[in-house]
PDB file of C-alpha atoms in Angstrom:
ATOM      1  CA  UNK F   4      87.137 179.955 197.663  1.00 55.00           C
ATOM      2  CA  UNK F   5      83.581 178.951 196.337  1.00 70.00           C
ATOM      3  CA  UNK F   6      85.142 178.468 192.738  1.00 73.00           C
ATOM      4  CA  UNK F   7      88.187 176.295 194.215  1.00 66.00           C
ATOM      5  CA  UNK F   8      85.211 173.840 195.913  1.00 66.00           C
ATOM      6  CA  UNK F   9      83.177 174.143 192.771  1.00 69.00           C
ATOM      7  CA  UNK F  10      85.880 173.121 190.282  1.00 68.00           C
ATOM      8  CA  UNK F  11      87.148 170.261 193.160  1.00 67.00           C
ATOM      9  CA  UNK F  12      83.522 169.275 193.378  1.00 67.00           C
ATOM     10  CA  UNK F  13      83.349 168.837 189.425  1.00 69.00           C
ATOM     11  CA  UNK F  14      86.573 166.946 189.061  1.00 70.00           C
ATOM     12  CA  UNK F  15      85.189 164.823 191.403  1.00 69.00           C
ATOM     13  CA  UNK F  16      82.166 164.181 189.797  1.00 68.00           C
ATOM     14  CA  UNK F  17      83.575 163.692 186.607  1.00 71.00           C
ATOM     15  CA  UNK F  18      86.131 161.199 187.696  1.00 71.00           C
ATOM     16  CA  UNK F  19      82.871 159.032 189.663  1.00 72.00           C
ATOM     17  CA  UNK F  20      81.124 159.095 185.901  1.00 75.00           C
ATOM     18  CA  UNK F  21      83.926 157.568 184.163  1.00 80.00           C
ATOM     19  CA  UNK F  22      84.924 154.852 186.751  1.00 88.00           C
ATOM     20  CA  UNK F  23      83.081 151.511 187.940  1.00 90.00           C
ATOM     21  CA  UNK F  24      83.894 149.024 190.587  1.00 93.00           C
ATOM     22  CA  UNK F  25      83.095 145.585 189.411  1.00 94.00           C
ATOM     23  CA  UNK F  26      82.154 142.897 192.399  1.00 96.00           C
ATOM     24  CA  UNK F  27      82.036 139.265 191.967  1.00 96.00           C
ATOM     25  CA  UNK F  28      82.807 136.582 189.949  1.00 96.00           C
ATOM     26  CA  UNK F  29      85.039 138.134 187.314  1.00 93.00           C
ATOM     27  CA  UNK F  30      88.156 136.165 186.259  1.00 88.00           C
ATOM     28  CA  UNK F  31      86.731 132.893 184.660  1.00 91.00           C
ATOM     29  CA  UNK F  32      88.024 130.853 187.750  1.00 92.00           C
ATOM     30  CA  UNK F  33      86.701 126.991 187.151  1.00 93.00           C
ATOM     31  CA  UNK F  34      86.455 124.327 189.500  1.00 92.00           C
ATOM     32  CA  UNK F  35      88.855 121.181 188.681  1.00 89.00           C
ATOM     33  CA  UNK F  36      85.913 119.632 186.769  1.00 91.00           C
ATOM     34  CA  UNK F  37      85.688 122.766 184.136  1.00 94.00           C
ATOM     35  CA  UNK F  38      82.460 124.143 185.050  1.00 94.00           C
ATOM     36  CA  UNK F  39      82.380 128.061 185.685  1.00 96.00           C
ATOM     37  CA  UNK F  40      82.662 129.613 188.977  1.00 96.00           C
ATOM     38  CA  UNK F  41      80.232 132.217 187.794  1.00 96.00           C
ATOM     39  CA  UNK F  42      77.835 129.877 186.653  1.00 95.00           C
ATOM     40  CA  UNK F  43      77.725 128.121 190.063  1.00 95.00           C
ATOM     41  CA  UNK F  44      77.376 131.182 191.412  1.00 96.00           C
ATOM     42  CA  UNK F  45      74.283 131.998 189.320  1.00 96.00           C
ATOM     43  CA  UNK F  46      72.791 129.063 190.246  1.00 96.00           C
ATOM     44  CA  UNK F  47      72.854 129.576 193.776  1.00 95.00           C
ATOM     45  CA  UNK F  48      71.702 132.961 194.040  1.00 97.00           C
ATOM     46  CA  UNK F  49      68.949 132.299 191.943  1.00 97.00           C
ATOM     47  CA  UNK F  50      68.316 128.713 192.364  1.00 96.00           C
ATOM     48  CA  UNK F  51      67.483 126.075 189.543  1.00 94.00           C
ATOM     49  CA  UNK F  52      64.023 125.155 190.007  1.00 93.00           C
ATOM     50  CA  UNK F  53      64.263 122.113 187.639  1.00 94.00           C
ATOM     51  CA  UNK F  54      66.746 120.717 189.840  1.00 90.00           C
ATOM     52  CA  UNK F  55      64.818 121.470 192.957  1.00 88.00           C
ATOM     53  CA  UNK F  56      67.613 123.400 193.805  1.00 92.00           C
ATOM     54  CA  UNK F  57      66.270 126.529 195.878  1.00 95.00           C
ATOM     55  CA  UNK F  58      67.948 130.011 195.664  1.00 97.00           C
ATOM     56  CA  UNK F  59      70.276 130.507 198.382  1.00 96.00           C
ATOM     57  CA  UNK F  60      70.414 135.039 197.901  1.00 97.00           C
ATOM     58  CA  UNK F  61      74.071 135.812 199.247  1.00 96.00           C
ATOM     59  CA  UNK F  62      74.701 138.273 196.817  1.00 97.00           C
ATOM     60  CA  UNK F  63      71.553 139.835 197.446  1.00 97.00           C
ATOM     61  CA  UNK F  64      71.677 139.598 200.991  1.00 97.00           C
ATOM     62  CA  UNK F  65      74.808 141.416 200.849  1.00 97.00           C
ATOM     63  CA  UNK F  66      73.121 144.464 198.540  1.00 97.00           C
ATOM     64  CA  UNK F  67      70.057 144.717 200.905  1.00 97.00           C
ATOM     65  CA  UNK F  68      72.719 145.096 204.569  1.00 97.00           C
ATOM     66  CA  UNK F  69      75.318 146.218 203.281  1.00 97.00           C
ATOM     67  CA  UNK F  70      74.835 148.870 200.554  1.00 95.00           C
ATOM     68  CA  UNK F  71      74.217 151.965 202.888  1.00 95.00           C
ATOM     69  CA  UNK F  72      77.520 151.674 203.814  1.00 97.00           C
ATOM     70  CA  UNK F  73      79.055 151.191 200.493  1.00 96.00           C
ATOM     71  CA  UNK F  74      77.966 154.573 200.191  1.00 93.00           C
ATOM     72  CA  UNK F  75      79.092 156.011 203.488  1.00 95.00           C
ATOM     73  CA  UNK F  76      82.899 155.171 202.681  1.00 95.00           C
ATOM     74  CA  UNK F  77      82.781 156.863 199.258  1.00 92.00           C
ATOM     75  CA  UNK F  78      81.156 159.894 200.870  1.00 90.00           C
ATOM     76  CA  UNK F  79      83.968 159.745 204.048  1.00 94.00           C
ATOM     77  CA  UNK F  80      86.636 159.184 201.350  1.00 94.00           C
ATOM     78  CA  UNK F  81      85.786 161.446 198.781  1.00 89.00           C
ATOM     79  CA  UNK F  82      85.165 164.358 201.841  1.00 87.00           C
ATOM     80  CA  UNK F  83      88.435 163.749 203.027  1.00 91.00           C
ATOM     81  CA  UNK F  84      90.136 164.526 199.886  1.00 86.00           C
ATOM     82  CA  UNK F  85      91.306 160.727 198.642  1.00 90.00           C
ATOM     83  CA  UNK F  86      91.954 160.079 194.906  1.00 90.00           C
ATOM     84  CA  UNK F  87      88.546 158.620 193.913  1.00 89.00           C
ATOM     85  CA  UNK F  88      90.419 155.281 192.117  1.00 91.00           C
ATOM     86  CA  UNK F  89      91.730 154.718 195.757  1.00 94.00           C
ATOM     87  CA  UNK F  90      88.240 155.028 197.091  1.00 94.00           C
ATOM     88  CA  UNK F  91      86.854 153.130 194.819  1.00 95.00           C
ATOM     89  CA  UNK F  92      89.877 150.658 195.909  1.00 97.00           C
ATOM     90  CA  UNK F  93      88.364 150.629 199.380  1.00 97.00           C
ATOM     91  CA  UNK F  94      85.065 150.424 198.868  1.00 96.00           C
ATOM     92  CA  UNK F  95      85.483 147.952 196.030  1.00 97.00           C
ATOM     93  CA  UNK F  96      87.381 145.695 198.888  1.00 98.00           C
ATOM     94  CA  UNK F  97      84.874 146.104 201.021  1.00 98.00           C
ATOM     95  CA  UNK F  98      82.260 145.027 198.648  1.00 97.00           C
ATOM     96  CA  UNK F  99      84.188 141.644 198.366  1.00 98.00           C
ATOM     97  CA  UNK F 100      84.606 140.647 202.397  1.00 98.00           C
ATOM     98  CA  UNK F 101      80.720 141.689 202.884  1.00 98.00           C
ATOM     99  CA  UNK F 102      79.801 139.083 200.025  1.00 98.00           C
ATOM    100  CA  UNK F 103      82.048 136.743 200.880  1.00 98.00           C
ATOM    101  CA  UNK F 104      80.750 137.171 204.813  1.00 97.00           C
ATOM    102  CA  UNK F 105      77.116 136.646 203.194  1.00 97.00           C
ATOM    103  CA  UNK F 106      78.350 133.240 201.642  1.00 96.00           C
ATOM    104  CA  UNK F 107      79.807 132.096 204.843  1.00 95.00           C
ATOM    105  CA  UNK F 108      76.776 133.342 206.937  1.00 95.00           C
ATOM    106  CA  UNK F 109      74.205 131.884 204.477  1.00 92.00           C
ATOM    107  CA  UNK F 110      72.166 128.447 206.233  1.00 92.00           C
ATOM    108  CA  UNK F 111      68.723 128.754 204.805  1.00 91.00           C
ATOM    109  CA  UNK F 112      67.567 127.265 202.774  1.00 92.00           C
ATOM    110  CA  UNK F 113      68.836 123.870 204.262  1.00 89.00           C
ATOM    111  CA  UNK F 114      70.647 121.630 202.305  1.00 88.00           C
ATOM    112  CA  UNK F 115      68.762 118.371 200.512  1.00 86.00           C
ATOM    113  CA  UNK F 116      69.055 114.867 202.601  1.00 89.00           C
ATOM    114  CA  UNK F 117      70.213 113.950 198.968  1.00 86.00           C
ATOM    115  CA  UNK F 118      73.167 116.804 198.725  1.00 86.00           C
ATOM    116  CA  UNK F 119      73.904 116.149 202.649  1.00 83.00           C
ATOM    117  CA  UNK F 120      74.082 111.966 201.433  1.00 87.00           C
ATOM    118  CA  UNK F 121      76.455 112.716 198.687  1.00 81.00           C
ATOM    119  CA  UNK F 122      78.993 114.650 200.634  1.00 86.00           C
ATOM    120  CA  UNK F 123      78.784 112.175 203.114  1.00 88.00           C
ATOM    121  CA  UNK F 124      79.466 109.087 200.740  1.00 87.00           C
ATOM    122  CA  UNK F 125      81.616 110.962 198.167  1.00 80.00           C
ATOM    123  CA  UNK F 126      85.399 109.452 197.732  1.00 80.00           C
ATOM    124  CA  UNK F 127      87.118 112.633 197.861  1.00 81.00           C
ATOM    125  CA  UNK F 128      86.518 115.580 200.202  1.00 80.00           C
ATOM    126  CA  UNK F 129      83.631 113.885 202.790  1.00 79.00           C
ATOM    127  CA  UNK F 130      82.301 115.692 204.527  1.00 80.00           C
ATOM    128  CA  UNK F 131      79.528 116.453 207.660  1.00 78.00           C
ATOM    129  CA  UNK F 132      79.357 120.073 207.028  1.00 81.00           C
ATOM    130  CA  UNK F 133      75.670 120.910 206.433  1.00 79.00           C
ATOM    131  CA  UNK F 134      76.536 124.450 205.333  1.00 83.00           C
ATOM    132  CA  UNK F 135      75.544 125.717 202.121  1.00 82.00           C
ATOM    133  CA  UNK F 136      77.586 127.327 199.298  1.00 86.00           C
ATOM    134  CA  UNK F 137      81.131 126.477 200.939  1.00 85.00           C
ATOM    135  CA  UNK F 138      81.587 123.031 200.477  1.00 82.00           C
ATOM    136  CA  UNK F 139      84.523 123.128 198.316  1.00 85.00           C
ATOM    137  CA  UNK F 140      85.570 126.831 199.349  1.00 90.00           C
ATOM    138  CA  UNK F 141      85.885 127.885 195.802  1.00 91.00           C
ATOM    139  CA  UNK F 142      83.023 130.121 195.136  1.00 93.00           C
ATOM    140  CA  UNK F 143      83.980 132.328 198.423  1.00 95.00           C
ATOM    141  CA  UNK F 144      87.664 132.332 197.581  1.00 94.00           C
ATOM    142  CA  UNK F 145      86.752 133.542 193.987  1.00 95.00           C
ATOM    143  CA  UNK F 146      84.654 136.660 195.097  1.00 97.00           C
ATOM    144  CA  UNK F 147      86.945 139.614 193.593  1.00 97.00           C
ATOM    145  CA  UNK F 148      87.273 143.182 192.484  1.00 97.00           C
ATOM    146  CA  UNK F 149      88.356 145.396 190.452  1.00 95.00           C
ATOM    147  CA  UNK F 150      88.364 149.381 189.916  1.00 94.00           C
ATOM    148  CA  UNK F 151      88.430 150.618 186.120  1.00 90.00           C
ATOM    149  CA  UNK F 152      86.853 152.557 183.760  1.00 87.00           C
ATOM    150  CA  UNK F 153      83.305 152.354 182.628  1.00 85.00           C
ATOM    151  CA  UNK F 154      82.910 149.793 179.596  1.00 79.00           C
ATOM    152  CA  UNK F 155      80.923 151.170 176.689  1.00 72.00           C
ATOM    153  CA  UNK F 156      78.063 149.368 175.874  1.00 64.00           C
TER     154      UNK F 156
END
């Protein structure tokens, strides 16, 4: 019985080394205009200081509340016998709606009376909304996953 759980035990382990689940911005989505989704993305979880343009962490906010239990559900999934590409699946999924929950949470730092002036005067899409990072909704709607082997670097 011991060698059974030993030899399940290092199949399992094996299979975690050799597999990754990549979270974020990871199909080259643009916005109509051309500019990366990625890039955006970037620049609001980091912020662009020569555009007095503050960084807004949702990524990082996501990391710091919700990593914990990123690691519960591979434990729970992997102790309950699942293939480890369909835990990675659920964990990988789960990675996506707590990021994209961080982007829709996110309200500080406020918006600029400038930023708040454009989308109020723009032609196209005007707007009220004083929220951060949604405006257009296509940096949330591009959060993705995906489950594959570990790239050589």
């Amino acid at each position: 019985m011991d060698d059974a759980i030993e030899v399940f035990m290092n199949n399992v382990a094996s299979q975690l080394e050799s597999k990754q689940v990549k979270v974020g911005f990871i199909d080259g989505t643009t916005y109509p205009d051309g500019t990366s989704v990625a890039m955006v993305a970037a620049s609001n979880e980091y912020g662009r200081p020569e555009n007095n343009q503050p960084p807004r962490p949702f990524f990082r906010n996501a990391i710091s509340e919700h990593s914990e239990e990123w690691g519960d559900t591979v434990a729970r999934g992997i102790g309950a016998g699942l293939p480890v590409e369909q835990v990675l699946e659920v964990v990988g999924a789960q990675i996506q709606g707590d990021v994209q929950e961080s982007i829709s949470k996110l309200i500080d730092p406020p918006l600029s009376p400038t930023t708040l002036h454009i989308r109020r005067t723009r032609k196209e899409r005007r707007t009220d909304s004083t929220k951060p990072l949604v405006d257009s909704k296509v940096m949330i709607g591009d959060v993705n996953y995906e489950v594959g082997d570990i790239e050589s670097t």
